[in-house]
Each structure stands twice: as C-alpha cells, then as structure tokens.
mmCIF file of C-alpha atoms in Angstrom:
data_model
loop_
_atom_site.group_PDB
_atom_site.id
_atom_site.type_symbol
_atom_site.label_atom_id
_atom_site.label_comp_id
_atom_site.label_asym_id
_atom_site.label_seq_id
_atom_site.Cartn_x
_atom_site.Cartn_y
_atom_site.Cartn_z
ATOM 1 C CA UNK Z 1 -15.518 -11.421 12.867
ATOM 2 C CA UNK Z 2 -11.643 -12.145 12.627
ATOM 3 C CA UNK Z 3 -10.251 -9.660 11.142
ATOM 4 C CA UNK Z 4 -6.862 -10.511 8.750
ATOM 5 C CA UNK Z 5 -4.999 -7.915 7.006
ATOM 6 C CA UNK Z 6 -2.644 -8.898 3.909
ATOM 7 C CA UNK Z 7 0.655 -6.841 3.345
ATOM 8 C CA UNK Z 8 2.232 -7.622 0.017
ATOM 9 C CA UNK Z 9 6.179 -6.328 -0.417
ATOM 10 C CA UNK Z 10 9.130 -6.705 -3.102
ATOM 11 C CA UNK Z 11 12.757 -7.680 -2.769
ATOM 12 C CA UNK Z 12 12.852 -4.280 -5.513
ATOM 13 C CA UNK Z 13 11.946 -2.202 -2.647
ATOM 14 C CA UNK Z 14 15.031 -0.067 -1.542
ATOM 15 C CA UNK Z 15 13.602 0.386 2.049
ATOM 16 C CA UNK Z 16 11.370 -1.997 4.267
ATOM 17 C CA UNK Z 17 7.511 -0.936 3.723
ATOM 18 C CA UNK Z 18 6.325 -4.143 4.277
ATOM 19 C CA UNK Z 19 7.035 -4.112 8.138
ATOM 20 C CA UNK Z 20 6.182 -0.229 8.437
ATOM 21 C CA UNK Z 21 2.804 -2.021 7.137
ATOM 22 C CA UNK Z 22 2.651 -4.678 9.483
ATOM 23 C CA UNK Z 23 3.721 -2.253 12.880
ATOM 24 C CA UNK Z 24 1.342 0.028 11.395
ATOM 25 C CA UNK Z 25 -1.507 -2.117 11.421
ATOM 26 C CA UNK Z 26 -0.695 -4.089 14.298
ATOM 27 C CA UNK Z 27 -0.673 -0.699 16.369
ATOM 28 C CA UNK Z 28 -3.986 0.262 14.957
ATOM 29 C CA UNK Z 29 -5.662 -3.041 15.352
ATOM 30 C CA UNK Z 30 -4.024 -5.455 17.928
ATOM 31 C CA UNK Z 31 -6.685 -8.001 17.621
ATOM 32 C CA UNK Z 32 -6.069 -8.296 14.128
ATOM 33 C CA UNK Z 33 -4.058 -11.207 12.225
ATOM 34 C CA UNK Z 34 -1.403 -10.220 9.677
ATOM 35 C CA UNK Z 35 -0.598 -12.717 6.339
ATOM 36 C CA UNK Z 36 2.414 -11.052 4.950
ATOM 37 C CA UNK Z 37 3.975 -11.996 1.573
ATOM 38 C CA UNK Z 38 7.153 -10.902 -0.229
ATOM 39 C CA UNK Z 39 7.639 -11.336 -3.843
ATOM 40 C CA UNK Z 40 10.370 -9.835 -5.993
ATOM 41 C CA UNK Z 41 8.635 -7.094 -8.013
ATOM 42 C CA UNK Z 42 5.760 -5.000 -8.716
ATOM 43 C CA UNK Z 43 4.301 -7.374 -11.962
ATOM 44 C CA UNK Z 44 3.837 -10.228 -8.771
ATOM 45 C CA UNK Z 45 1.871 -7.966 -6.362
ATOM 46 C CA UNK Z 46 -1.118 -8.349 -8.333
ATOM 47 C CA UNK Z 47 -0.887 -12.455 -7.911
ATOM 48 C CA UNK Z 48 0.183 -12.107 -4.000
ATOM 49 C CA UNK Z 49 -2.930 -10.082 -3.559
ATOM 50 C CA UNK Z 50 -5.339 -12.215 -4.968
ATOM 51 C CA UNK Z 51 -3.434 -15.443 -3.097
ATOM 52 C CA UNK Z 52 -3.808 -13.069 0.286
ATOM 53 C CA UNK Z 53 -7.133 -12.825 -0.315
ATOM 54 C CA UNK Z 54 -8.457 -16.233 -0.974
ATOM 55 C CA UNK Z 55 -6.033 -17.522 1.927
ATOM 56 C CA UNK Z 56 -8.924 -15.050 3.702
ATOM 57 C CA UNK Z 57 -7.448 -11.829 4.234
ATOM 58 C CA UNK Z 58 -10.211 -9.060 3.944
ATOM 59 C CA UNK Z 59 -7.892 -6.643 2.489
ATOM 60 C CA UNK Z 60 -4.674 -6.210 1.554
ATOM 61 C CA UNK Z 61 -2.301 -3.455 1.079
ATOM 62 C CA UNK Z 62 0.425 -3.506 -1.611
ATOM 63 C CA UNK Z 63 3.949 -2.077 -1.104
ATOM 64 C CA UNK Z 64 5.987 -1.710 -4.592
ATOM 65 C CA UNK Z 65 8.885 0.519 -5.601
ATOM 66 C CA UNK Z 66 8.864 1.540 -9.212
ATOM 67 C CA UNK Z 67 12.243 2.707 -10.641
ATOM 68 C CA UNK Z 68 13.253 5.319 -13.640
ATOM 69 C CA UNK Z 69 12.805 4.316 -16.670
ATOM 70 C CA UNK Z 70 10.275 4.061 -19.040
ATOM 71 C CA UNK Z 71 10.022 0.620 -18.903
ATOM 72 C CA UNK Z 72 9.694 0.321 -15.176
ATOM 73 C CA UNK Z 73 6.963 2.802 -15.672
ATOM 74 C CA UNK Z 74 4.945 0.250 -17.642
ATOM 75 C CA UNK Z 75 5.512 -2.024 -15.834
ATOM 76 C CA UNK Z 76 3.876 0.146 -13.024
ATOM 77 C CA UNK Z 77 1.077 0.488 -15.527
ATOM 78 C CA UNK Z 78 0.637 -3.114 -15.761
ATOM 79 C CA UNK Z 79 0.488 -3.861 -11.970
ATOM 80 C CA UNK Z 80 -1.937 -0.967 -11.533
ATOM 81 C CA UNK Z 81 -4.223 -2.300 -13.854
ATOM 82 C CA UNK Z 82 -3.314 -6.296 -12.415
ATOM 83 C CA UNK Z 83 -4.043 -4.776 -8.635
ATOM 84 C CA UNK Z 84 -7.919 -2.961 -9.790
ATOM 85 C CA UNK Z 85 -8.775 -6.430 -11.200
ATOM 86 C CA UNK Z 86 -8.277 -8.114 -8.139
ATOM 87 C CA UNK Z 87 -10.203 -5.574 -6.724
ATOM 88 C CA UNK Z 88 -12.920 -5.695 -9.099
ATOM 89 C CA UNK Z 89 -12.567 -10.252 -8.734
ATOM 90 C CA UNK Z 90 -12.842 -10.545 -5.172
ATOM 91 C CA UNK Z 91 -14.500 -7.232 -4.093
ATOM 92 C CA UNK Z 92 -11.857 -6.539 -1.796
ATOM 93 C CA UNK Z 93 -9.874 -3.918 -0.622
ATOM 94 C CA UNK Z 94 -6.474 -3.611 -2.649
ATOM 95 C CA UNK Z 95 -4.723 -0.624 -1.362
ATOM 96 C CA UNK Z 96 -1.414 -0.002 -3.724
ATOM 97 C CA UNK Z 97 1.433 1.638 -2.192
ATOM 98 C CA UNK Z 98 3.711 2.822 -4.619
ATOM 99 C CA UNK Z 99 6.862 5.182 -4.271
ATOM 100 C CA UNK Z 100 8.743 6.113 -8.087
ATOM 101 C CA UNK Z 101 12.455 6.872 -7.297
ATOM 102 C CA UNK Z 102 12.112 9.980 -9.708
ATOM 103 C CA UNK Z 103 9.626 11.506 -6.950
ATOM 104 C CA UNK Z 104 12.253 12.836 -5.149
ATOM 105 C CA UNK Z 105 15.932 14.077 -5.910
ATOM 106 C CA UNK Z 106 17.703 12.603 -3.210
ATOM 107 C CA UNK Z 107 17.582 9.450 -1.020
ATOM 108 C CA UNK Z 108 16.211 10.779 2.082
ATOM 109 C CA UNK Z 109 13.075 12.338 0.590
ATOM 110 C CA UNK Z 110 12.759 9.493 -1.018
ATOM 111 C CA UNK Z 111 12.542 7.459 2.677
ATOM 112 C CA UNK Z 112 10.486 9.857 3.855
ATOM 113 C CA UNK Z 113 7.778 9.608 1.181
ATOM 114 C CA UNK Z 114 7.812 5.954 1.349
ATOM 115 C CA UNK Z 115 7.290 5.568 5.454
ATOM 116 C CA UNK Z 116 4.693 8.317 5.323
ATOM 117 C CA UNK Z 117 3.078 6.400 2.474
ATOM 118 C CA UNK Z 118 3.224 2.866 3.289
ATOM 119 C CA UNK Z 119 2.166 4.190 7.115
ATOM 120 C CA UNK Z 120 -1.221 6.226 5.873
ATOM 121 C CA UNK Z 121 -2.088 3.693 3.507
ATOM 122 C CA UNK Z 122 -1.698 1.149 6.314
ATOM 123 C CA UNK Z 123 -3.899 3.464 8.756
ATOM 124 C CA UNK Z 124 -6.296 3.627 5.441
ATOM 125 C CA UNK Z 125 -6.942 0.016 5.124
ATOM 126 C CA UNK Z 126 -7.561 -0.682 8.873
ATOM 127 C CA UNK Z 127 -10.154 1.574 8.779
ATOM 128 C CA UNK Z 128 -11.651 0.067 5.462
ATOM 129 C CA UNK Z 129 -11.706 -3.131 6.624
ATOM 130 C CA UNK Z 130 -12.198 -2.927 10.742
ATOM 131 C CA UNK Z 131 -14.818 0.248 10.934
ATOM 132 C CA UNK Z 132 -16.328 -0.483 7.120
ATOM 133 C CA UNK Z 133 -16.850 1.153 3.791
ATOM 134 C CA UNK Z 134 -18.029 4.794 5.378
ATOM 135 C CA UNK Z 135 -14.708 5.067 7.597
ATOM 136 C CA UNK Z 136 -13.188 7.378 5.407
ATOM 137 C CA UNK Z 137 -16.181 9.569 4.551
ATOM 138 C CA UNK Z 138 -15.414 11.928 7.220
ATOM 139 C CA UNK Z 139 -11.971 12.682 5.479
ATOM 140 C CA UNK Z 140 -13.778 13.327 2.073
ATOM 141 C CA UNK Z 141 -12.950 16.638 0.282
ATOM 142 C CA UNK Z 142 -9.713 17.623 2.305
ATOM 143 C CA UNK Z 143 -6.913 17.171 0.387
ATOM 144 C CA UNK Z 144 -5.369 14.576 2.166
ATOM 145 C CA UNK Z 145 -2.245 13.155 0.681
ATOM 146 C CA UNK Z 146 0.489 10.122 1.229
ATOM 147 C CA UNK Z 147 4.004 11.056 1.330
ATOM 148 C CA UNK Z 148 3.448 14.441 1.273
ATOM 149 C CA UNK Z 149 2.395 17.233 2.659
ATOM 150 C CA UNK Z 150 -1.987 17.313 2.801
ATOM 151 C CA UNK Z 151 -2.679 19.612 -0.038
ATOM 152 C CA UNK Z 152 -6.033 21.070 1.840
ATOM 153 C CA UNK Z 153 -9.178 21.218 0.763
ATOM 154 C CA UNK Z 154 -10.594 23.946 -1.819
ATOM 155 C CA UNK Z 155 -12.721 26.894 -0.601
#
C-alpha cells in the first residue's frame, strides 16, 4: 500500500514547521509520498485537512501558530474542534500541531518548542499511519511530551 502523508502549514506561522514536517517524515519513511498544503491561518487547517485527505493522504499532520489574545485563542478553539471533525468524517489521522506564542517568554524557546513539536508529532503520525493503530502502545503511560521536556511516567 502507498503510503501518502499530508502536512498542512500557515503563512501565521512565525517559523517553518511545515518543512520540519516534511524532512521529518521523509527521513522516517523514504518510500512515502508527501501532499503538502499552506493556507494562511489556523480557522483553514481544518478545510486543508479534509482536502489532504480525500486527495488520498492517509493522515495528515497540522502545523498552526496561535497568537495572544483572547480572540486568537478562540479561534484555536474553533480549529480544534474543525480538526476532531475531520477526524471523526473521514476516520483519519489528524495530528494538530500547535505552538501559542504565550508558551514561552522569549523567541528562542519559543523555536525550540515548535521544532521539537512539529518533529515528534511528525515521528507520531508515521508511525500511525506506516506501522498501524498499536504503534504507539508501547509508549503508553510514560509521560511523553512535545516541545518539552517528557514529564515521566507516575510510580
């Protein structure tokens, strides 16, 4: 089975997550075709996704940069929900990478939080979609975290 991997970025982004995506995954899976697609904001990844997927992708990983304020919190809101209906539409993989520039006080964490995140994820959804839905089970339970330090497991 080909296996095509979707990578969904914004023009909002303040660094380039959609091609740490696309080396990630190409390192991970060489045989694997990528369908990349940039649209301007987080309220469009929702939209891209879905397209990604009935253009045949078998999962798709979203990249989104969320600023502030309240409003761009909603907003945030809005594409999370947008991004678990596609899910729940096309029983597909929709992995949502999302970095909120109030995570971090200064530009460089904030860089650092958003390669390590957009890179895991990416490592995430090969493994979803090349080795199958029990791929992560082995990780279950440990704390693991993106774009931070793993937290551990409890106990």
């Amino acid at each position: 089975m080909e296996r095509v991997y979707g990578v969904v970025d914004t023009t909002f982004s303040r660094i380039n997550m959609g091609e740490i995506a696309v080396r990630t995954i190409r390192a991970e899976d060489r045989d694997a075709k990528i369908m990349r697609y940039t649209v301007p904001g987080i309220k469009d990844l929702p939209v891209a996704a879905k397209r990604l997927i009935e253009a045949g992708c078998n999962g798709v990983i979203t990249l989104g940069w969320v600023g502030k304020s309240q409003l761009d919190k909603y907003s945030y809101l809005a594409t999370s929900i947008g991004l678990i209906t596609v899910q729940i539409l096309t029983s597909k993989h929709v992995i949502d990478v999302t970095v909120h520039e109030d995570e971090a006080e200064d530009e460089e964490s904030l860089v650092k939080i958003a390669e390590d995140r957009a890179r895991k994820h990416s490592l995430n959804l090969v493994k979803l979609v090349r080795d199958g839905p029990n791929s992560l089970t082995a990780q279950a339970g440990k704390g693991l975290r993106q774009g931070y330090e793993n937290a551990g497991p409890i106990g």
